[in-house]
Amino acid sequence: NYSELKYIYQPAETKTQNTLLLLHGTGGDENDLLPIAKYFGDNFNILSLRGNVSEGGMPRFFKRLGMGIFDEKDLAFRTDEMVHFIKDLAVKENFDAGKIIALGYSNGANIAGSTLLQYPDFLAGAILYRPMQPFKEISATVVNTKKTPVFMSNGASDPTIDPAATVRYVDVLKKAGFDVADYNLQTSHGLTQQDIQLSVEWFKKHI
Ligand code: MLT
């Protein structure tokens, strides 16, 4: 049985078709990424979700068994739940569920990534800050038919993410048909101005 997710929905002032879907990191909430969204302009609706899994009081989008070790069964379920929730909400709030660009940080980037893999044509684009490959095994039957643009940025000195694993993840997404731009920055896990600047440039070009 699916549960609801807490959310903030802000329709764009001018009528627009795109919706930016904000997905926070572990311990965050639906308010965290609102300031980041401002850098991308205001020509889109904003839908910001709060993960409905709690890790010792910290909101997350799915369970994990340890640092970087995901409960893949829960992740698959939470991904279904989130997509179902967004589709229902699109009807209720009157936005186009076919024009959603995810923007996720860390744990939020990881459920955005599982959405790309589980529903390859659902998102119209994705910005993934500090992502990890969400599932260990990715079926070769994952196919994106729209060359959906995906932006990724990772930190070379991030202790939680293995750069070699990132290379493999990028390869998986490219093979599935996604149009991936990936950046390896000289930084760690925290979000930097450079992540924002690069993703804003990417957004202007691809969305
Ligand atoms: C995750 O659990 O999704 C990753 O380890 C990132 C994070 O710390 O949230």
Coordinates of N, CA and C and ligand atoms in Angstrom, one line a residue:
N1 N 0.8 -1.2 0.0 CA 0.0 0.0 0.0 C 0.9 1.3 0.0
Y2 N 0.5 2.2 -0.9 CA 1.3 3.4 -1.0 C 0.9 4.4 0.1
S3 N 1.9 5.1 0.6 CA 1.6 6.3 1.5 C 1.8 7.6 0.7
E4 N 1.3 8.6 1.3 CA 1.4 10.0 0.7 C 2.8 10.5 1.0
L5 N 3.2 11.5 0.3 CA 4.5 12.2 0.6 C 4.1 13.7 1.0
K6 N 4.8 14.2 1.9 CA 4.6 15.7 2.2 C 5.3 16.4 1.0
Y7 N 4.7 17.5 0.6 CA 5.2 18.2 -0.5 C 4.9 19.7 -0.5
I8 N 5.7 20.5 -1.3 CA 5.4 21.9 -1.5 C 5.2 22.0 -3.0
Y9 N 4.1 22.6 -3.4 CA 3.9 22.8 -4.9 C 3.7 24.3 -5.1
Q10 N 4.5 24.9 -6.0 CA 4.5 26.3 -6.3 C 4.3 26.4 -7.8
P11 N 3.1 26.8 -8.3 CA 2.9 26.9 -9.8 C 3.7 28.2 -10.3
A12 N 4.2 28.1 -11.5 CA 4.9 29.2 -12.1 C 3.9 30.4 -12.3
E13 N 4.5 31.6 -12.2 CA 3.6 32.8 -12.4 C 3.0 32.8 -13.8
T14 N 3.9 32.6 -14.8 CA 3.4 32.5 -16.2 C 3.1 31.1 -16.5
K15 N 2.1 30.9 -17.3 CA 1.7 29.5 -17.6 C 2.9 28.8 -18.3
T16 N 3.3 27.7 -17.8 CA 4.4 26.9 -18.3 C 4.1 25.5 -18.2
Q17 N 4.9 24.7 -19.0 CA 4.6 23.3 -19.0 C 5.5 22.4 -18.1
N18 N 6.8 23.0 -17.8 CA 7.7 22.2 -17.1 C 7.5 22.3 -15.6
T19 N 7.9 21.2 -14.9 CA 7.8 21.2 -13.5 C 9.2 20.7 -13.0
L20 N 9.8 21.5 -12.1 CA 11.1 21.0 -11.5 C 10.7 20.3 -10.2
L21 N 11.2 19.0 -10.1 CA 10.9 18.1 -9.0 C 12.1 18.1 -8.1
L22 N 12.0 18.7 -6.9 CA 13.1 18.8 -6.0 C 13.1 17.6 -5.0
L23 N 14.3 17.0 -4.9 CA 14.4 15.8 -4.0 C 15.7 16.0 -3.1
H24 N 15.4 16.1 -1.8 CA 16.5 16.5 -0.9 C 17.4 15.3 -0.5
G25 N 18.5 15.6 0.2 CA 19.4 14.6 0.7 C 18.9 14.1 2.1
T26 N 19.6 13.0 2.6 CA 19.3 12.5 3.9 C 19.3 13.5 5.0
G27 N 18.2 13.5 5.7 CA 18.1 14.4 6.9 C 17.6 15.8 6.5
G28 N 17.3 16.0 5.2 CA 16.7 17.2 4.7 C 15.2 17.2 4.7
D29 N 14.7 18.2 4.0 CA 13.2 18.2 3.8 C 12.9 19.0 2.6
E30 N 11.6 19.2 2.4 CA 11.1 19.8 1.1 C 11.5 21.3 1.0
N31 N 12.0 21.9 2.0 CA 12.4 23.3 1.9 C 13.8 23.5 1.4
D32 N 14.7 22.4 1.6 CA 16.1 22.5 1.4 C 16.5 23.1 0.0
L33 N 15.9 22.5 -1.0 CA 16.4 22.9 -2.4 C 15.7 24.0 -3.0
L34 N 14.7 24.6 -2.3 CA 14.0 25.8 -2.9 C 15.0 26.9 -3.3
P35 N 16.0 27.2 -2.4 CA 16.9 28.3 -2.8 C 17.7 27.9 -4.1
I36 N 18.1 26.7 -4.2 CA 18.8 26.2 -5.4 C 18.0 26.4 -6.7
A37 N 16.7 26.0 -6.6 CA 15.8 26.1 -7.7 C 15.8 27.5 -8.3
K38 N 15.9 28.5 -7.5 CA 15.9 29.9 -7.9 C 16.9 30.3 -9.0
Y39 N 18.1 29.6 -8.9 CA 19.2 29.8 -9.9 C 18.8 29.4 -11.3
F40 N 17.7 28.6 -11.4 CA 17.3 28.1 -12.7 C 16.3 28.9 -13.3
G41 N 15.9 30.0 -12.7 CA 14.9 30.9 -13.2 C 13.5 30.7 -12.6
D42 N 12.5 31.2 -13.2 CA 11.2 31.0 -12.6 C 10.1 30.5 -13.6
N43 N 10.7 30.0 -14.7 CA 9.8 29.6 -15.8 C 9.3 28.1 -15.7
F44 N 9.0 27.7 -14.5 CA 8.6 26.3 -14.3 C 7.8 26.3 -12.9
N45 N 7.0 25.2 -12.8 CA 6.4 25.0 -11.5 C 7.4 24.3 -10.7
I46 N 7.2 24.4 -9.4 CA 8.1 23.6 -8.5 C 7.3 22.6 -7.7
L47 N 7.8 21.4 -7.7 CA 7.2 20.4 -6.8 C 8.4 19.8 -5.9
S48 N 8.3 20.0 -4.6 CA 9.4 19.6 -3.8 C 8.8 18.5 -2.8
L49 N 9.4 17.4 -2.8 CA 8.9 16.3 -1.9 C 9.8 16.1 -0.7
R50 N 9.1 15.5 0.4 CA 9.9 15.1 1.5 C 9.8 13.5 1.5
G51 N 11.0 12.9 1.6 CA 11.1 11.5 1.7 C 10.3 11.0 2.9
N52 N 9.6 9.9 2.7 CA 8.7 9.4 3.8 C 9.3 8.2 4.5
V53 N 10.6 8.0 4.4 CA 11.3 7.0 5.2 C 12.1 7.7 6.2
S54 N 12.1 7.2 7.5 CA 12.9 7.9 8.5 C 14.1 7.0 9.0
E55 N 15.2 7.6 9.0 CA 16.4 6.9 9.5 C 16.8 7.7 10.8
G56 N 16.3 7.1 11.9 CA 16.6 7.8 13.2 C 16.1 9.3 13.2
G57 N 14.9 9.5 12.6 CA 14.4 10.8 12.5 C 14.8 11.6 11.3
M58 N 15.7 11.1 10.5 CA 16.2 11.9 9.3 C 15.4 11.4 8.1
P59 N 14.6 12.3 7.4 CA 13.9 11.9 6.3 C 14.8 11.4 5.1
R60 N 14.4 10.4 4.5 CA 15.1 9.8 3.3 C 14.0 9.3 2.3
F61 N 14.4 9.0 1.1 CA 13.4 8.5 0.1 C 13.3 7.0 0.1
F62 N 14.3 6.3 0.7 CA 14.2 4.9 0.7 C 15.2 4.4 1.8
K63 N 15.0 3.1 2.2 CA 15.8 2.6 3.3 C 17.2 2.2 2.8
R64 N 18.2 2.3 3.7 CA 19.5 1.7 3.4 C 19.9 0.8 4.6
L65 N 20.8 -0.1 4.2 CA 21.3 -1.1 5.2 C 22.6 -0.6 5.9
G66 N 23.3 0.3 5.2 CA 24.5 0.9 5.7 C 24.9 2.0 4.7
M67 N 26.0 2.7 5.0 CA 26.4 3.8 4.2 C 26.6 3.3 2.7
G68 N 25.8 3.8 1.8 CA 26.0 3.4 0.4 C 25.5 2.0 0.1
I69 N 24.9 1.3 1.1 CA 24.3 0.0 0.8 C 22.8 0.1 0.9
F70 N 22.2 0.0 -0.3 CA 20.7 0.3 -0.4 C 19.9 -0.9 -0.2
D71 N 18.7 -0.7 0.5 CA 17.7 -1.8 0.5 C 17.0 -1.7 -0.8
E72 N 17.4 -2.5 -1.8 CA 17.0 -2.4 -3.2 C 15.5 -2.7 -3.3
K73 N 15.0 -3.6 -2.4 CA 13.6 -3.9 -2.5 C 12.7 -2.6 -2.1
D74 N 13.2 -2.0 -1.0 CA 12.5 -0.8 -0.6 C 12.6 0.3 -1.6
L75 N 13.8 0.4 -2.2 CA 14.1 1.5 -3.2 C 13.1 1.3 -4.4
A76 N 13.0 0.0 -4.9 CA 12.1 -0.2 -6.0 C 10.6 0.1 -5.6
F77 N 10.2 -0.2 -4.4 CA 8.9 0.1 -3.9 C 8.7 1.6 -3.8
R78 N 9.6 2.3 -3.2 CA 9.5 3.7 -3.0 C 9.5 4.5 -4.3
T79 N 10.2 3.9 -5.3 CA 10.2 4.6 -6.6 C 8.8 4.5 -7.2
D80 N 8.2 3.3 -7.2 CA 6.9 3.1 -7.7 C 5.9 4.0 -6.9
E81 N 6.1 4.1 -5.6 CA 5.2 4.9 -4.8 C 5.3 6.4 -5.2
M82 N 6.5 6.8 -5.4 CA 6.7 8.3 -5.7 C 6.2 8.6 -7.1
V83 N 6.4 7.7 -8.1 CA 5.9 8.0 -9.4 C 4.4 8.0 -9.4
H84 N 3.8 7.1 -8.7 CA 2.3 7.0 -8.5 C 1.8 8.3 -7.9
F85 N 2.5 8.7 -6.8 CA 2.1 9.9 -6.1 C 2.1 11.1 -7.0
I86 N 3.2 11.3 -7.8 CA 3.4 12.4 -8.7 C 2.3 12.4 -9.7
K87 N 2.0 11.3 -10.3 CA 1.0 11.2 -11.3 C -0.4 11.7 -10.8
D88 N -0.7 11.2 -9.6 CA -2.0 11.6 -9.0 C -2.0 13.1 -8.7
L89 N -0.8 13.6 -8.2 CA -0.7 15.0 -7.8 C -0.8 15.9 -9.1
A90 N -0.3 15.4 -10.2 CA -0.4 16.2 -11.5 C -1.8 16.5 -11.8
V91 N -2.7 15.5 -11.6 CA -4.1 15.7 -11.9 C -4.7 16.8 -10.9
K92 N -4.4 16.6 -9.6 CA -4.9 17.4 -8.5 C -4.4 18.9 -8.7
E93 N -3.1 19.1 -8.9 CA -2.5 20.4 -9.0 C -2.5 21.0 -10.4
N94 N -2.9 20.1 -11.4 CA -2.9 20.6 -12.8 C -1.6 21.0 -13.4
F95 N -0.6 20.0 -13.3 CA 0.6 20.2 -14.1 C 0.8 19.0 -15.0
D96 N 1.7 19.1 -15.9 CA 1.9 18.1 -16.9 C 2.9 17.0 -16.4
A97 N 2.4 15.8 -16.1 CA 3.3 14.8 -15.6 C 4.3 14.3 -16.6
G98 N 4.2 14.7 -17.9 CA 5.1 14.3 -18.9 C 6.2 15.4 -19.1
K99 N 6.2 16.4 -18.3 CA 7.2 17.5 -18.4 C 7.9 17.8 -17.0
I100 N 8.4 16.7 -16.4 CA 9.0 16.9 -15.1 C 10.5 16.7 -15.2
I101 N 11.2 17.6 -14.6 CA 12.7 17.5 -14.6 C 13.1 17.4 -13.1
A102 N 13.7 16.3 -12.8 CA 14.1 16.0 -11.4 C 15.4 16.8 -11.1
L103 N 15.5 17.3 -9.9 CA 16.7 17.9 -9.4 C 16.9 17.3 -8.0
G104 N 17.9 16.4 -7.9 CA 18.1 15.7 -6.6 C 19.5 15.8 -6.1
Y105 N 19.6 15.8 -4.8 CA 21.0 15.9 -4.2 C 21.1 14.6 -3.3
S106 N 22.2 13.9 -3.6 CA 22.6 12.7 -2.7 C 21.4 11.7 -2.7
N107 N 20.8 11.5 -1.5 CA 19.7 10.5 -1.5 C 18.6 10.8 -2.5
G108 N 18.3 12.1 -2.7 CA 17.3 12.5 -3.6 C 17.7 12.2 -5.1
A109 N 19.0 12.4 -5.3 CA 19.6 12.1 -6.7 C 19.4 10.6 -6.9
N110 N 19.5 9.8 -5.8 CA 19.5 8.3 -6.0 C 18.1 7.8 -6.3
I111 N 17.1 8.5 -5.7 CA 15.7 8.0 -6.1 C 15.3 8.6 -7.5
A112 N 15.9 9.8 -7.9 CA 15.7 10.3 -9.2 C 16.4 9.3 -10.2
G113 N 17.5 8.7 -9.8 CA 18.2 7.7 -10.7 C 17.4 6.4 -10.8
S114 N 16.8 6.0 -9.7 CA 16.1 4.7 -9.8 C 14.8 5.0 -10.6
T115 N 14.3 6.2 -10.6 CA 13.2 6.5 -11.5 C 13.6 6.5 -12.9
L116 N 14.8 6.9 -13.3 CA 15.3 6.8 -14.7 C 15.3 5.4 -15.1
L117 N 15.7 4.5 -14.2 CA 15.9 3.1 -14.5 C 14.6 2.3 -14.5
Q118 N 13.7 2.7 -13.6 CA 12.5 1.9 -13.4 C 11.4 2.4 -14.4
Y119 N 11.4 3.7 -14.7 CA 10.5 4.3 -15.6 C 11.2 5.2 -16.6
P120 N 12.0 4.6 -17.5 CA 13.0 5.3 -18.3 C 12.4 6.5 -19.1
D121 N 11.1 6.5 -19.4 CA 10.6 7.6 -20.2 C 9.7 8.5 -19.4
F122 N 9.7 8.4 -18.1 CA 8.9 9.2 -17.2 C 9.4 10.6 -17.1
L123 N 10.6 10.8 -16.7 CA 11.2 12.1 -16.5 C 11.6 12.8 -17.8
A124 N 11.4 14.1 -17.9 CA 11.9 14.8 -19.1 C 13.3 15.3 -19.0
G125 N 13.9 15.1 -17.9 CA 15.3 15.5 -17.6 C 15.6 15.2 -16.2
A126 N 16.9 15.2 -15.8 CA 17.3 15.0 -14.4 C 18.6 15.6 -14.2
I127 N 18.7 16.3 -13.0 CA 19.9 16.9 -12.5 C 20.3 16.1 -11.2
L128 N 21.4 15.4 -11.3 CA 21.8 14.5 -10.2 C 23.1 15.0 -9.6
Y129 N 23.0 15.6 -8.4 CA 24.2 16.0 -7.6 C 24.6 14.9 -6.7
R130 N 25.8 14.4 -6.8 CA 26.4 13.4 -6.0 C 25.6 12.1 -6.0
P131 N 25.3 11.6 -7.2 CA 24.5 10.3 -7.3 C 25.4 9.1 -7.2
M132 N 24.7 8.0 -6.9 CA 25.3 6.7 -6.9 C 24.4 5.8 -7.7
Q133 N 25.0 4.8 -8.4 CA 24.1 3.8 -9.1 C 23.1 3.2 -8.1
P134 N 21.8 3.3 -8.3 CA 20.9 2.9 -7.3 C 20.7 1.4 -7.1
F135 N 20.8 0.7 -8.2 CA 20.7 -0.8 -8.1 C 22.0 -1.4 -8.5
K136 N 22.5 -2.5 -7.9 CA 23.7 -3.1 -8.2 C 23.7 -3.7 -9.7
E137 N 22.6 -4.4 -10.0 CA 22.5 -5.0 -11.3 C 21.4 -4.2 -12.1
I138 N 21.8 -3.8 -13.3 CA 20.8 -3.1 -14.1 C 20.5 -3.9 -15.3
S139 N 19.3 -4.2 -15.5 CA 18.9 -5.0 -16.7 C 19.2 -4.3 -18.0
A140 N 19.6 -5.1 -19.0 CA 19.9 -4.6 -20.3 C 18.6 -4.2 -21.0
T141 N 17.5 -4.5 -20.4 CA 16.2 -4.2 -21.0 C 15.7 -2.8 -20.7
V142 N 16.5 -2.0 -19.9 CA 16.2 -0.6 -19.6 C 16.4 0.2 -20.8
V143 N 15.4 0.8 -21.4 CA 15.6 1.6 -22.6 C 14.9 2.9 -22.5
N144 N 15.6 4.0 -22.7 CA 15.0 5.3 -22.8 C 14.9 5.6 -24.3
T145 N 13.7 6.0 -24.7 CA 13.5 6.2 -26.2 C 13.6 7.7 -26.6
K146 N 13.8 8.6 -25.6 CA 13.7 10.0 -25.9 C 15.0 10.8 -25.8
K147 N 16.1 10.0 -25.6 CA 17.4 10.7 -25.4 C 17.3 11.7 -24.3
T148 N 16.6 11.4 -23.2 CA 16.4 12.3 -22.1 C 17.7 12.8 -21.5
P149 N 17.8 14.1 -21.4 CA 19.1 14.7 -20.9 C 19.2 14.5 -19.4
V150 N 20.4 14.1 -19.0 CA 20.7 13.9 -17.6 C 22.1 14.6 -17.3
F151 N 22.0 15.4 -16.2 CA 23.2 16.1 -15.7 C 23.6 15.4 -14.4
M152 N 25.0 15.2 -14.3 CA 25.5 14.5 -13.1 C 26.7 15.3 -12.6
S153 N 26.9 15.5 -11.3 CA 28.1 16.0 -10.9 C 28.5 15.3 -9.6
N154 N 29.8 14.9 -9.6 CA 30.4 14.2 -8.4 C 31.6 14.9 -7.9
G155 N 32.1 14.6 -6.7 CA 33.3 15.2 -6.2 C 34.4 14.1 -6.1
A156 N 35.6 14.5 -6.6 CA 36.7 13.6 -6.7 C 37.1 13.1 -5.3
S157 N 36.9 14.0 -4.3 CA 37.4 13.6 -2.9 C 36.2 13.3 -2.0
D158 N 35.1 12.9 -2.6 CA 33.9 12.5 -1.9 C 34.1 11.1 -1.3
P159 N 34.2 10.9 0.1 CA 34.5 9.6 0.6 C 33.4 8.6 0.5
T160 N 32.2 9.1 0.1 CA 31.1 8.1 0.0 C 30.8 7.6 -1.4
I161 N 31.5 8.1 -2.4 CA 31.3 7.7 -3.8 C 32.6 7.3 -4.5
D162 N 32.6 6.1 -5.0 CA 33.8 5.6 -5.7 C 33.8 6.1 -7.2
P163 N 34.8 6.9 -7.6 CA 34.8 7.4 -8.9 C 34.6 6.3 -10.0
A164 N 35.2 5.2 -9.8 CA 35.1 4.1 -10.8 C 33.7 3.6 -10.9
A165 N 32.9 3.6 -9.8 CA 31.5 3.2 -9.8 C 30.7 4.3 -10.6
T166 N 31.1 5.5 -10.5 CA 30.4 6.6 -11.2 C 30.6 6.4 -12.7
V167 N 31.8 6.1 -13.1 CA 32.1 5.8 -14.5 C 31.2 4.7 -15.1
R168 N 31.0 3.6 -14.3 CA 30.1 2.5 -14.7 C 28.7 3.0 -14.7
Y169 N 28.3 3.8 -13.8 CA 26.9 4.3 -13.7 C 26.6 5.1 -15.0
V170 N 27.5 6.0 -15.3 CA 27.3 6.9 -16.5 C 27.2 6.0 -17.7
D171 N 28.0 5.0 -17.8 CA 28.0 4.0 -18.9 C 26.6 3.3 -19.0
V172 N 26.1 2.9 -17.9 CA 24.8 2.2 -17.9 C 23.7 3.1 -18.4
L173 N 23.7 4.4 -18.0 CA 22.7 5.4 -18.4 C 22.8 5.7 -19.9
K174 N 24.1 5.8 -20.4 CA 24.3 6.1 -21.8 C 23.9 4.9 -22.7
K175 N 24.2 3.7 -22.2 CA 23.8 2.5 -23.0 C 22.3 2.4 -23.1
A176 N 21.6 2.9 -22.0 CA 20.1 2.8 -22.0 C 19.5 3.8 -22.9
G177 N 20.3 4.8 -23.3 CA 19.8 5.8 -24.3 C 19.7 7.2 -23.7
F178 N 20.1 7.4 -22.5 CA 20.1 8.8 -21.9 C 21.2 9.6 -22.4
D179 N 21.0 10.9 -22.5 CA 22.0 11.9 -23.0 C 22.7 12.5 -21.7
V180 N 23.8 11.8 -21.3 CA 24.4 12.2 -20.0 C 25.5 13.1 -20.2
A181 N 25.5 14.2 -19.3 CA 26.6 15.1 -19.2 C 27.1 14.9 -17.7
D182 N 28.4 14.4 -17.6 CA 28.8 14.1 -16.2 C 30.1 14.9 -15.9
Y183 N 30.1 15.5 -14.7 CA 31.2 16.3 -14.2 C 31.8 15.7 -13.0
N184 N 33.2 15.7 -13.0 CA 33.9 15.2 -11.9 C 34.6 16.4 -11.3
L185 N 34.1 16.9 -10.2 CA 34.6 18.2 -9.6 C 35.7 18.0 -8.5
Q186 N 36.6 18.9 -8.3 CA 37.6 18.8 -7.3 C 37.0 19.2 -6.0
T187 N 36.1 18.4 -5.5 CA 35.5 18.7 -4.2 C 35.0 17.5 -3.6
S188 N 34.2 17.6 -2.5 CA 33.7 16.4 -1.7 C 32.2 16.2 -1.9
H189 N 31.5 15.8 -0.9 CA 30.1 15.5 -1.0 C 29.2 16.7 -1.0
G190 N 29.6 17.8 -0.4 CA 28.7 18.9 -0.3 C 28.5 19.6 -1.6
L191 N 27.4 20.3 -1.8 CA 27.0 21.0 -3.0 C 27.8 22.3 -3.1
T192 N 28.4 22.6 -4.3 CA 29.2 23.9 -4.4 C 28.5 24.8 -5.4
Q193 N 29.0 26.0 -5.5 CA 28.6 27.0 -6.5 C 28.9 26.4 -7.9
Q194 N 30.0 25.7 -8.0 CA 30.3 25.1 -9.3 C 29.3 24.1 -9.8
D195 N 28.7 23.3 -8.9 CA 27.6 22.4 -9.3 C 26.5 23.2 -9.9
I196 N 26.1 24.2 -9.1 CA 25.0 25.0 -9.5 C 25.2 25.7 -10.9
Q197 N 26.4 26.3 -11.0 CA 26.7 27.0 -12.3 C 26.7 26.1 -13.4
L198 N 27.3 24.9 -13.3 CA 27.4 24.0 -14.4 C 26.0 23.4 -14.8
S199 N 25.2 23.2 -13.8 CA 23.9 22.6 -14.0 C 22.9 23.7 -14.6
V200 N 23.1 24.9 -14.2 CA 22.3 26.0 -14.8 C 22.6 26.1 -16.3
E201 N 23.9 26.1 -16.6 CA 24.3 26.2 -18.0 C 23.7 25.0 -18.8
W202 N 23.8 23.8 -18.2 CA 23.3 22.6 -18.9 C 21.8 22.8 -19.1
F203 N 21.1 23.3 -18.1 CA 19.6 23.4 -18.1 C 19.2 24.4 -19.2
K204 N 19.9 25.5 -19.4 CA 19.6 26.4 -20.4 C 19.7 25.8 -21.8
K205 N 20.7 24.9 -22.0 CA 21.0 24.3 -23.2 C 20.0 23.1 -23.5
H206 N 19.6 22.4 -22.5 CA 18.9 21.1 -22.8 C 17.4 21.1 -22.4
I207 N 17.0 22.0 -21.6 CA 15.6 22.0 -21.2 C 14.8 23.1 -21.8
Ligands
MLT1 C1 22.1 7.3 0.0 O1 21.9 6.7 1.0 O2 21.2 7.6 -0.8 C2 23.5 7.8 -0.2 O3 24.3 7.1 0.7 C3 23.6 9.2 -0.1 C4 23.2 9.7 1.2 O4 24.0 9.8 2.1 O5 22.0 10.0 1.4

